[in-house]
mmCIF file of C-alpha atoms and ligand atoms in Angstrom:
data_model
loop_
_atom_site.group_PDB
_atom_site.id
_atom_site.type_symbol
_atom_site.label_atom_id
_atom_site.label_comp_id
_atom_site.label_asym_id
_atom_site.label_seq_id
_atom_site.Cartn_x
_atom_site.Cartn_y
_atom_site.Cartn_z
ATOM 1 C CA UNK A 1 286.515 111.352 148.186
ATOM 2 C CA UNK A 2 287.091 107.653 148.832
ATOM 3 C CA UNK A 3 289.628 108.255 151.602
ATOM 4 C CA UNK A 4 290.016 110.663 154.471
ATOM 5 C CA UNK A 5 292.635 113.405 154.180
ATOM 6 C CA UNK A 6 294.702 111.769 156.919
ATOM 7 C CA UNK A 7 294.681 108.464 155.077
ATOM 8 C CA UNK A 8 295.683 110.200 151.836
ATOM 9 C CA UNK A 9 298.528 111.951 153.615
ATOM 10 C CA UNK A 10 299.745 108.652 155.031
ATOM 11 C CA UNK A 11 299.654 106.952 151.624
ATOM 12 C CA UNK A 12 301.466 109.924 150.161
ATOM 13 C CA UNK A 13 304.245 109.623 152.773
ATOM 14 C CA UNK A 14 304.766 106.041 151.650
ATOM 15 C CA UNK A 15 304.641 107.061 147.962
ATOM 16 C CA UNK A 16 302.391 104.073 147.451
ATOM 17 C CA UNK A 17 301.812 103.555 143.726
ATOM 18 C CA UNK A 18 299.019 101.120 144.560
ATOM 19 C CA UNK A 19 296.830 104.180 145.036
ATOM 20 C CA UNK A 20 297.727 105.897 141.768
ATOM 21 C CA UNK A 21 294.535 107.073 140.097
ATOM 22 C CA UNK A 22 292.479 106.665 143.277
ATOM 23 C CA UNK A 23 293.130 110.226 144.435
ATOM 24 C CA UNK A 24 295.309 113.184 143.481
ATOM 25 C CA UNK A 25 297.463 115.516 145.517
ATOM 26 C CA UNK A 26 297.102 119.219 144.833
ATOM 27 C CA UNK A 27 299.960 121.467 145.943
ATOM 28 C CA UNK A 28 298.197 124.798 146.292
ATOM 29 C CA UNK A 29 301.369 126.928 146.508
ATOM 30 C CA UNK A 30 302.934 125.644 143.278
ATOM 31 C CA UNK A 31 299.576 125.074 141.547
ATOM 32 C CA UNK A 32 300.398 121.539 140.439
ATOM 33 C CA UNK A 33 298.755 118.207 141.114
ATOM 34 C CA UNK A 34 300.477 114.853 141.539
ATOM 35 C CA UNK A 35 299.840 111.140 141.856
ATOM 36 C CA UNK A 36 300.315 109.594 145.362
ATOM 37 C CA UNK A 37 303.604 107.999 144.335
ATOM 38 C CA UNK A 38 305.217 111.277 143.208
ATOM 39 C CA UNK A 39 308.613 112.040 144.724
ATOM 40 C CA UNK A 40 307.628 115.660 145.429
ATOM 41 C CA UNK A 41 307.558 116.475 149.149
ATOM 42 C CA UNK A 42 305.157 119.354 149.777
ATOM 43 C CA UNK A 43 304.257 120.531 153.278
ATOM 44 C CA UNK A 44 301.029 119.263 154.773
ATOM 45 C CA UNK A 45 299.470 122.741 155.017
ATOM 46 C CA UNK A 46 299.993 123.359 151.286
ATOM 47 C CA UNK A 47 298.268 120.160 150.187
ATOM 48 C CA UNK A 48 294.686 119.425 149.177
ATOM 49 C CA UNK A 49 293.411 116.075 147.999
ATOM 50 C CA UNK A 50 291.203 115.518 144.954
ATOM 51 C CA UNK A 51 289.136 112.502 143.955
ATOM 52 C CA UNK A 52 290.018 112.886 140.270
ATOM 53 C CA UNK A 53 292.268 114.836 137.931
ATOM 54 C CA UNK A 54 289.354 116.877 136.598
ATOM 55 C CA UNK A 55 288.573 118.349 140.012
ATOM 56 C CA UNK A 56 292.219 119.294 140.439
ATOM 57 C CA UNK A 57 292.231 121.034 137.067
ATOM 58 C CA UNK A 58 289.004 122.860 137.923
ATOM 59 C CA UNK A 59 290.756 124.170 141.048
ATOM 60 C CA UNK A 60 293.304 125.805 138.752
ATOM 61 C CA UNK A 61 296.071 123.197 139.032
ATOM 62 C CA UNK A 62 298.151 121.682 136.234
ATOM 63 C CA UNK A 63 299.695 118.222 135.985
ATOM 64 C CA UNK A 64 303.087 117.664 137.604
ATOM 65 C CA UNK A 65 305.862 117.202 135.035
ATOM 66 C CA UNK A 66 307.676 114.649 137.179
ATOM 67 C CA UNK A 67 304.915 112.107 137.909
ATOM 68 C CA UNK A 68 302.523 112.861 135.001
ATOM 69 C CA UNK A 69 299.277 112.254 136.896
ATOM 70 C CA UNK A 70 297.333 112.871 133.680
ATOM 71 C CA UNK A 71 298.853 109.759 132.096
ATOM 72 C CA UNK A 72 297.317 107.256 134.518
ATOM 73 C CA UNK A 73 295.265 104.964 132.304
ATOM 74 C CA UNK A 74 291.666 104.121 133.217
ATOM 75 C CA UNK A 75 292.748 100.478 133.440
ATOM 76 C CA UNK A 76 295.365 101.225 136.112
ATOM 77 C CA UNK A 77 292.786 103.184 138.016
ATOM 78 C CA UNK A 78 290.326 100.276 137.775
ATOM 79 C CA UNK A 79 292.905 97.685 138.808
ATOM 80 C CA UNK A 80 293.972 99.762 141.796
ATOM 81 C CA UNK A 81 290.347 100.309 142.791
ATOM 82 C CA UNK A 82 289.595 96.585 142.636
ATOM 83 C CA UNK A 83 292.781 95.606 144.469
ATOM 84 C CA UNK A 84 292.092 98.047 147.295
ATOM 85 C CA UNK A 85 288.564 96.603 147.451
ATOM 86 C CA UNK A 86 289.975 93.050 147.657
ATOM 87 C CA UNK A 87 292.418 94.153 150.374
ATOM 88 C CA UNK A 88 289.427 94.801 152.629
ATOM 89 C CA UNK A 89 287.469 91.588 151.973
ATOM 90 C CA UNK A 90 287.641 88.940 154.674
ATOM 91 C CA UNK A 91 286.486 86.271 152.279
ATOM 92 C CA UNK A 92 287.409 86.832 148.651
ATOM 93 C CA UNK A 93 284.381 87.127 146.349
ATOM 94 C CA UNK A 94 284.027 84.760 143.419
ATOM 95 C CA UNK A 95 285.420 85.968 140.119
ATOM 96 C CA UNK A 96 281.891 86.219 138.746
ATOM 97 C CA UNK A 97 280.699 88.401 141.661
ATOM 98 C CA UNK A 98 283.790 90.566 141.538
ATOM 99 C CA UNK A 99 283.521 91.106 137.794
ATOM 100 C CA UNK A 100 279.843 92.006 137.891
ATOM 101 C CA UNK A 101 280.372 94.363 140.818
ATOM 102 C CA UNK A 102 282.790 96.410 138.740
ATOM 103 C CA UNK A 103 280.939 95.980 135.466
ATOM 104 C CA UNK A 104 283.282 93.619 133.629
ATOM 105 C CA UNK A 105 283.019 90.107 132.287
ATOM 106 C CA UNK A 106 285.077 87.559 134.271
ATOM 107 C CA UNK A 107 287.190 87.030 131.173
ATOM 108 C CA UNK A 108 287.923 90.723 130.649
ATOM 109 C CA UNK A 109 288.678 91.286 134.326
ATOM 110 C CA UNK A 110 291.120 88.375 134.455
ATOM 111 C CA UNK A 111 292.815 89.527 131.255
ATOM 112 C CA UNK A 112 293.200 93.047 132.634
ATOM 113 C CA UNK A 113 294.704 91.762 135.902
ATOM 114 C CA UNK A 114 297.123 89.495 134.086
ATOM 115 C CA UNK A 115 298.198 92.264 131.731
ATOM 116 C CA UNK A 116 298.960 94.732 134.535
ATOM 117 C CA UNK A 117 299.838 92.590 137.551
ATOM 118 C CA UNK A 118 300.789 89.277 135.962
ATOM 119 C CA UNK A 119 298.301 87.399 138.144
ATOM 120 C CA UNK A 120 294.571 86.690 138.248
ATOM 121 C CA UNK A 121 292.177 88.306 140.767
ATOM 122 C CA UNK A 122 292.034 84.954 142.597
ATOM 123 C CA UNK A 123 295.817 84.811 142.868
ATOM 124 C CA UNK A 124 295.829 88.375 144.125
ATOM 125 C CA UNK A 125 293.307 87.465 146.854
ATOM 126 C CA UNK A 126 295.329 84.378 147.778
ATOM 127 C CA UNK A 127 298.445 86.499 148.158
ATOM 128 C CA UNK A 128 296.599 88.922 150.439
ATOM 129 C CA UNK A 129 295.289 86.040 152.539
ATOM 130 C CA UNK A 130 298.771 84.540 152.861
ATOM 131 C CA UNK A 131 300.225 87.844 153.970
ATOM 132 C CA UNK A 132 297.503 88.174 156.584
ATOM 133 C CA UNK A 133 298.071 84.620 157.758
ATOM 134 C CA UNK A 134 301.801 85.147 158.140
ATOM 135 C CA UNK A 135 301.256 88.281 160.164
ATOM 136 C CA UNK A 136 298.515 86.636 162.248
ATOM 137 C CA UNK A 137 300.708 83.598 162.908
ATOM 138 C CA UNK A 138 303.325 85.799 164.473
ATOM 139 C CA UNK A 139 300.764 87.382 166.814
ATOM 140 C CA UNK A 140 298.151 84.782 167.713
ATOM 141 C CA UNK A 141 298.219 82.108 170.351
ATOM 142 C CA UNK A 142 296.690 79.413 168.249
ATOM 143 C CA UNK A 143 297.101 78.635 164.614
ATOM 144 C CA UNK A 144 293.382 78.068 164.224
ATOM 145 C CA UNK A 145 292.621 81.593 165.365
ATOM 146 C CA UNK A 146 295.289 82.961 163.082
ATOM 147 C CA UNK A 147 293.814 81.071 160.157
ATOM 148 C CA UNK A 148 290.303 82.252 160.890
ATOM 149 C CA UNK A 149 291.497 85.823 161.291
ATOM 150 C CA UNK A 150 293.280 85.615 157.968
ATOM 151 C CA UNK A 151 290.046 84.742 156.205
ATOM 152 C CA UNK A 152 290.389 81.006 155.850
ATOM 153 C CA UNK A 153 287.265 78.869 155.912
ATOM 154 C CA UNK A 154 285.502 78.129 159.186
ATOM 155 C CA UNK A 155 286.382 74.848 160.934
ATOM 156 C CA UNK A 156 283.036 73.326 159.972
ATOM 157 C CA UNK A 157 283.930 73.425 156.336
ATOM 158 C CA UNK A 158 287.392 71.966 156.786
ATOM 159 C CA UNK A 159 288.567 68.882 155.098
ATOM 160 C CA UNK A 160 291.767 66.993 154.952
ATOM 161 C CA UNK A 161 292.343 64.480 152.249
ATOM 162 C CA UNK A 162 295.640 63.623 150.734
ATOM 163 C CA UNK A 163 298.717 65.671 151.530
ATOM 164 C CA UNK A 164 300.903 63.391 149.418
ATOM 165 C CA UNK A 165 298.722 64.130 146.429
ATOM 166 C CA UNK A 166 301.489 65.032 144.020
ATOM 167 C CA UNK A 167 303.825 62.490 142.562
ATOM 168 C CA UNK A 168 307.358 62.803 143.903
ATOM 169 C CA UNK A 169 309.863 64.591 141.808
ATOM 170 C CA UNK A 170 313.540 63.956 141.593
ATOM 171 C CA UNK A 171 315.637 66.882 142.616
ATOM 172 C CA UNK A 172 318.840 67.500 140.919
ATOM 173 C CA UNK A 173 321.866 66.997 143.136
ATOM 174 C CA UNK A 174 321.590 68.795 146.451
ATOM 175 C CA UNK A 175 318.700 70.836 145.123
ATOM 176 C CA UNK A 176 320.846 72.562 142.509
ATOM 177 C CA UNK A 177 318.892 75.243 140.668
ATOM 178 C CA UNK A 178 316.026 74.891 143.122
ATOM 179 C CA UNK A 179 314.466 77.828 144.991
ATOM 180 C CA UNK A 180 313.382 76.783 148.470
ATOM 181 C CA UNK A 181 311.502 78.908 150.986
ATOM 182 C CA UNK A 182 311.278 77.952 154.642
ATOM 183 C CA UNK A 183 309.935 79.224 157.934
ATOM 184 C CA UNK A 184 309.689 78.022 161.512
ATOM 185 C CA UNK A 185 306.982 78.098 164.139
ATOM 186 C CA UNK A 186 307.314 77.216 167.836
ATOM 187 C CA UNK A 187 305.990 73.763 168.721
ATOM 188 C CA UNK A 188 305.979 71.905 172.029
ATOM 189 C CA UNK A 189 308.999 69.844 170.963
ATOM 190 C CA UNK A 190 311.137 72.602 169.497
ATOM 191 C CA UNK A 191 310.843 74.667 166.366
ATOM 192 C CA UNK A 192 308.771 73.151 163.598
ATOM 193 C CA UNK A 193 310.609 73.817 160.334
ATOM 194 C CA UNK A 194 308.677 73.653 157.067
ATOM 195 C CA UNK A 195 310.236 74.211 153.646
ATOM 196 C CA UNK A 196 308.718 74.255 150.206
ATOM 197 C CA UNK A 197 309.518 74.637 146.549
ATOM 198 C CA UNK A 198 307.198 76.297 144.039
ATOM 199 C CA UNK A 199 305.592 72.856 143.634
ATOM 200 C CA UNK A 200 304.968 71.843 147.225
ATOM 201 C CA UNK A 201 306.348 70.973 150.652
ATOM 202 C CA UNK A 202 309.824 69.514 150.316
ATOM 203 C CA UNK A 203 311.013 69.245 153.910
ATOM 204 C CA UNK A 204 309.604 69.159 157.442
ATOM 205 C CA UNK A 205 311.840 68.886 160.486
ATOM 206 C CA UNK A 206 312.314 69.898 164.099
ATOM 207 C CA UNK A 207 315.078 72.231 165.224
ATOM 208 C CA UNK A 208 316.406 73.447 168.559
ATOM 209 C CA UNK A 209 316.562 77.116 167.545
ATOM 210 C CA UNK A 210 316.709 79.365 164.493
ATOM 211 C CA UNK A 211 320.410 78.813 163.878
ATOM 212 C CA UNK A 212 319.929 75.066 164.054
ATOM 213 C CA UNK A 213 316.981 75.356 161.650
ATOM 214 C CA UNK A 214 319.119 77.266 159.153
ATOM 215 C CA UNK A 215 321.876 74.660 159.410
ATOM 216 C CA UNK A 216 319.453 71.766 158.923
ATOM 217 C CA UNK A 217 317.857 73.197 155.803
ATOM 218 C CA UNK A 218 321.206 74.190 154.290
ATOM 219 C CA UNK A 219 322.736 70.781 154.834
ATOM 220 C CA UNK A 220 319.647 69.074 153.388
ATOM 221 C CA UNK A 221 319.755 71.193 150.204
ATOM 222 C CA UNK A 222 323.373 72.401 149.939
ATOM 223 C CA UNK A 223 323.055 73.564 146.331
ATOM 224 C CA UNK A 224 319.630 75.192 146.502
ATOM 225 C CA UNK A 225 318.790 78.857 146.861
ATOM 226 C CA UNK A 226 317.239 79.022 150.312
ATOM 227 C CA UNK A 227 315.191 81.927 151.622
ATOM 228 C CA UNK A 228 313.484 82.336 154.972
ATOM 229 C CA UNK A 229 310.010 83.634 154.073
ATOM 230 C CA UNK A 230 307.045 83.480 156.448
ATOM 231 C CA UNK A 231 304.599 84.601 153.796
ATOM 232 C CA UNK A 232 305.543 82.071 151.130
ATOM 233 C CA UNK A 233 305.395 79.188 153.590
ATOM 234 C CA UNK A 234 302.339 80.342 155.566
ATOM 235 C CA UNK A 235 299.888 77.845 154.044
ATOM 236 C CA UNK A 236 302.328 74.956 154.313
ATOM 237 C CA UNK A 237 303.314 75.630 157.905
ATOM 238 C CA UNK A 238 299.673 75.944 158.895
ATOM 239 C CA UNK A 239 298.916 72.623 157.254
ATOM 240 C CA UNK A 240 301.742 70.753 159.029
ATOM 241 C CA UNK A 241 301.051 72.405 162.369
ATOM 242 C CA UNK A 242 297.410 71.336 162.157
ATOM 243 C CA UNK A 243 298.525 67.799 161.424
ATOM 244 C CA UNK A 244 300.895 67.897 164.398
ATOM 245 C CA UNK A 245 298.106 69.043 166.707
ATOM 246 C CA UNK A 246 295.443 66.776 165.257
ATOM 247 C CA UNK A 247 293.425 69.731 164.055
ATOM 248 C CA UNK A 248 291.377 69.637 160.899
ATOM 249 C CA UNK A 249 293.083 71.012 157.839
ATOM 250 C CA UNK A 250 291.934 73.738 155.528
ATOM 251 C CA UNK A 251 293.202 72.515 152.219
ATOM 252 C CA UNK A 252 295.720 70.212 150.678
ATOM 253 C CA UNK A 253 299.274 71.283 150.176
ATOM 254 C CA UNK A 254 301.070 69.357 147.469
ATOM 255 C CA UNK A 255 304.299 67.571 148.235
ATOM 256 C CA UNK A 256 307.531 67.888 146.301
ATOM 257 C CA UNK A 257 310.053 65.303 147.477
ATOM 258 C CA UNK A 258 312.712 63.016 146.119
ATOM 259 C CA UNK A 259 312.130 59.318 146.773
ATOM 260 C CA UNK A 260 313.306 55.955 145.536
ATOM 261 C CA UNK A 261 310.548 53.471 144.707
ATOM 262 C CA UNK A 262 311.344 51.607 147.932
ATOM 263 C CA UNK A 263 311.246 54.740 150.091
ATOM 264 C CA UNK A 264 307.976 55.705 148.478
ATOM 265 C CA UNK A 265 306.436 52.347 149.422
ATOM 266 C CA UNK A 266 307.675 52.597 153.006
ATOM 267 C CA UNK A 267 306.525 56.200 153.415
ATOM 268 C CA UNK A 268 303.110 55.377 151.960
ATOM 269 C CA UNK A 269 302.817 52.493 154.441
ATOM 270 C CA UNK A 270 303.773 54.778 157.342
ATOM 271 C CA UNK A 271 300.966 57.113 156.417
ATOM 272 C CA UNK A 272 298.436 54.335 157.050
ATOM 273 C CA UNK A 273 299.451 54.020 160.738
ATOM 274 C CA UNK A 274 296.668 55.735 162.692
ATOM 275 C CA UNK A 275 297.495 58.437 165.195
ATOM 276 C CA UNK A 276 297.954 57.064 168.692
ATOM 277 C CA UNK A 277 299.202 53.669 167.493
ATOM 278 C CA UNK A 278 302.566 52.234 166.500
ATOM 279 C CA UNK A 279 303.918 49.501 164.258
ATOM 280 C CA UNK A 280 307.280 47.753 164.259
ATOM 281 C CA UNK A 281 309.840 48.048 161.467
ATOM 282 C CA UNK A 282 309.235 44.326 160.829
ATOM 283 C CA UNK A 283 305.485 44.861 160.505
ATOM 284 C CA UNK A 284 306.033 47.598 157.914
ATOM 285 C CA UNK A 285 308.408 45.289 156.041
ATOM 286 C CA UNK A 286 305.655 42.655 156.034
ATOM 287 C CA UNK A 287 303.106 45.194 154.881
ATOM 288 C CA UNK A 288 305.092 46.212 151.817
ATOM 289 C CA UNK A 289 305.700 42.570 150.924
ATOM 290 C CA UNK A 290 309.400 42.423 151.847
ATOM 291 C CA UNK A 291 309.416 40.672 155.234
ATOM 292 C CA UNK A 292 313.210 40.472 155.400
ATOM 293 C CA UNK A 293 313.715 44.177 154.797
ATOM 294 C CA UNK A 294 313.305 45.505 158.372
ATOM 295 C CA UNK A 295 316.683 47.165 158.293
ATOM 296 C CA UNK A 296 315.984 48.882 154.975
ATOM 297 C CA UNK A 297 312.650 50.037 156.396
ATOM 298 C CA UNK A 298 314.484 51.570 159.348
ATOM 299 C CA UNK A 299 316.805 53.349 156.919
ATOM 300 C CA UNK A 300 313.853 54.686 154.940
ATOM 301 C CA UNK A 301 312.385 56.029 158.202
ATOM 302 C CA UNK A 302 315.693 57.641 159.089
ATOM 303 C CA UNK A 303 315.785 59.410 155.705
ATOM 304 C CA UNK A 304 312.179 60.622 155.825
ATOM 305 C CA UNK A 305 312.242 64.289 154.737
ATOM 306 C CA UNK A 306 308.707 64.983 155.924
ATOM 307 C CA UNK A 307 308.405 64.697 159.695
ATOM 308 C CA UNK A 308 304.756 64.512 160.848
ATOM 309 C CA UNK A 309 303.339 64.302 157.285
ATOM 310 C CA UNK A 310 304.997 60.908 156.986
ATOM 311 C CA UNK A 311 304.673 59.783 160.629
ATOM 312 C CA UNK A 312 307.897 57.822 160.941
ATOM 313 C CA UNK A 313 307.748 58.456 164.687
ATOM 314 C CA UNK A 314 305.010 55.789 164.840
ATOM 315 C CA UNK A 315 307.423 53.016 163.900
ATOM 316 C CA UNK A 316 309.176 51.369 166.833
ATOM 317 C CA UNK A 317 311.363 48.332 167.313
ATOM 318 C CA UNK A 318 309.811 44.894 167.712
ATOM 319 C CA UNK A 319 310.873 44.739 171.367
ATOM 320 C CA UNK A 320 308.628 47.720 172.051
ATOM 321 C CA UNK A 321 311.509 50.134 172.563
ATOM 322 C CA UNK A 322 310.732 53.366 170.822
ATOM 323 C CA UNK A 323 314.090 53.521 169.161
ATOM 324 C CA UNK A 324 315.705 56.220 167.094
ATOM 325 C CA UNK A 325 314.172 59.231 165.417
ATOM 326 C CA UNK A 326 315.748 61.454 162.840
ATOM 327 C CA UNK A 327 314.849 64.488 164.919
ATOM 328 C CA UNK A 328 315.855 63.025 168.301
ATOM 329 C CA UNK A 329 314.585 60.041 170.297
ATOM 330 C CA UNK A 330 313.310 62.327 173.071
ATOM 331 C CA UNK A 331 311.111 64.139 170.556
ATOM 332 C CA UNK A 332 309.803 60.807 169.297
ATOM 333 C CA UNK A 333 308.861 59.740 172.834
ATOM 334 C CA UNK A 334 307.101 63.042 173.499
ATOM 335 C CA UNK A 335 305.222 62.887 170.197
ATOM 336 C CA UNK A 336 304.005 59.343 170.893
ATOM 337 C CA UNK A 337 303.012 60.124 174.493
ATOM 338 C CA UNK A 338 301.158 63.171 173.299
ATOM 339 C CA UNK A 339 299.291 61.304 170.560
ATOM 340 C CA UNK A 340 298.246 58.511 172.899
ATOM 341 C CA UNK A 341 297.142 60.765 175.751
ATOM 342 C CA UNK A 342 295.422 63.362 173.545
ATOM 343 C CA UNK A 343 293.333 60.693 171.858
ATOM 344 C CA UNK A 344 292.587 58.665 175.009
HETATM 345 ZN ZN1 ZN B 1 304.317 114.901 140.841
#
């Protein structure tokens, strides 16, 4: 048997179909055997577990007529076996290694996964990792530890290249027809709110509390379908939080924002301002070749949908006053103080 009796019993209580084919439940009083997901509720003392249907039959049991344990295809059994194996891997194996371990070609294995689960083995592993990250983020003190615990690469192999790597996309009005997921994480200057579409990060902001966060995201995308989902946003929130804390990043997250050509130029220019330094609105206007456009630059900063990723907090007025910030001038001051002192 692959699993202990206690483990089997636990799985059986949850009627977890992910274990169908991996073991069978024999009910010795009624002389039938079932799959783990069967709705039958036998007593613990009447149950015996079998590694395969054949062993159950040899013990004199017949297949349950409700759950049809004899109709589990070998493919389902294989997929469940491989998935349970992947559940336990800290670092997902390569497709080639995984396929050879279970005696398939990479092509055949991928085709089998897609046919039964709709996703590839790699996508399955990524989903597991995201789930782990989301649960670790809610328990760990530091995001780096959470990421390491969830099976992300070690800090030595980290890289951070171009978070604005995807060309901006125009949303329809108010995000109509758009599915947006968001989540928050506590930061020193309030709640860090990160939202994303299926294509990439679409919004980063700071909020006072959860209610405020919900209001902000709903007013930004009034027509979108908005769901709070820690798991969906786990990668994105990790990425932005690392940026906020000047920690190396694990991978690029694409960006999915709406921008006019002018905003795009301003936001690109803002991203060249190094951490710990500031530029004036006038200097940015100069840099993008429109020296008289300081006011328009300030407006572009005020409409920046990606706090931290586009560091609009590093633009100050020519007099040296720190000026306004979309997410509060106090937050801007704290961010700048923190960046200067942390890097000193
Ligand atoms: Zn049954």
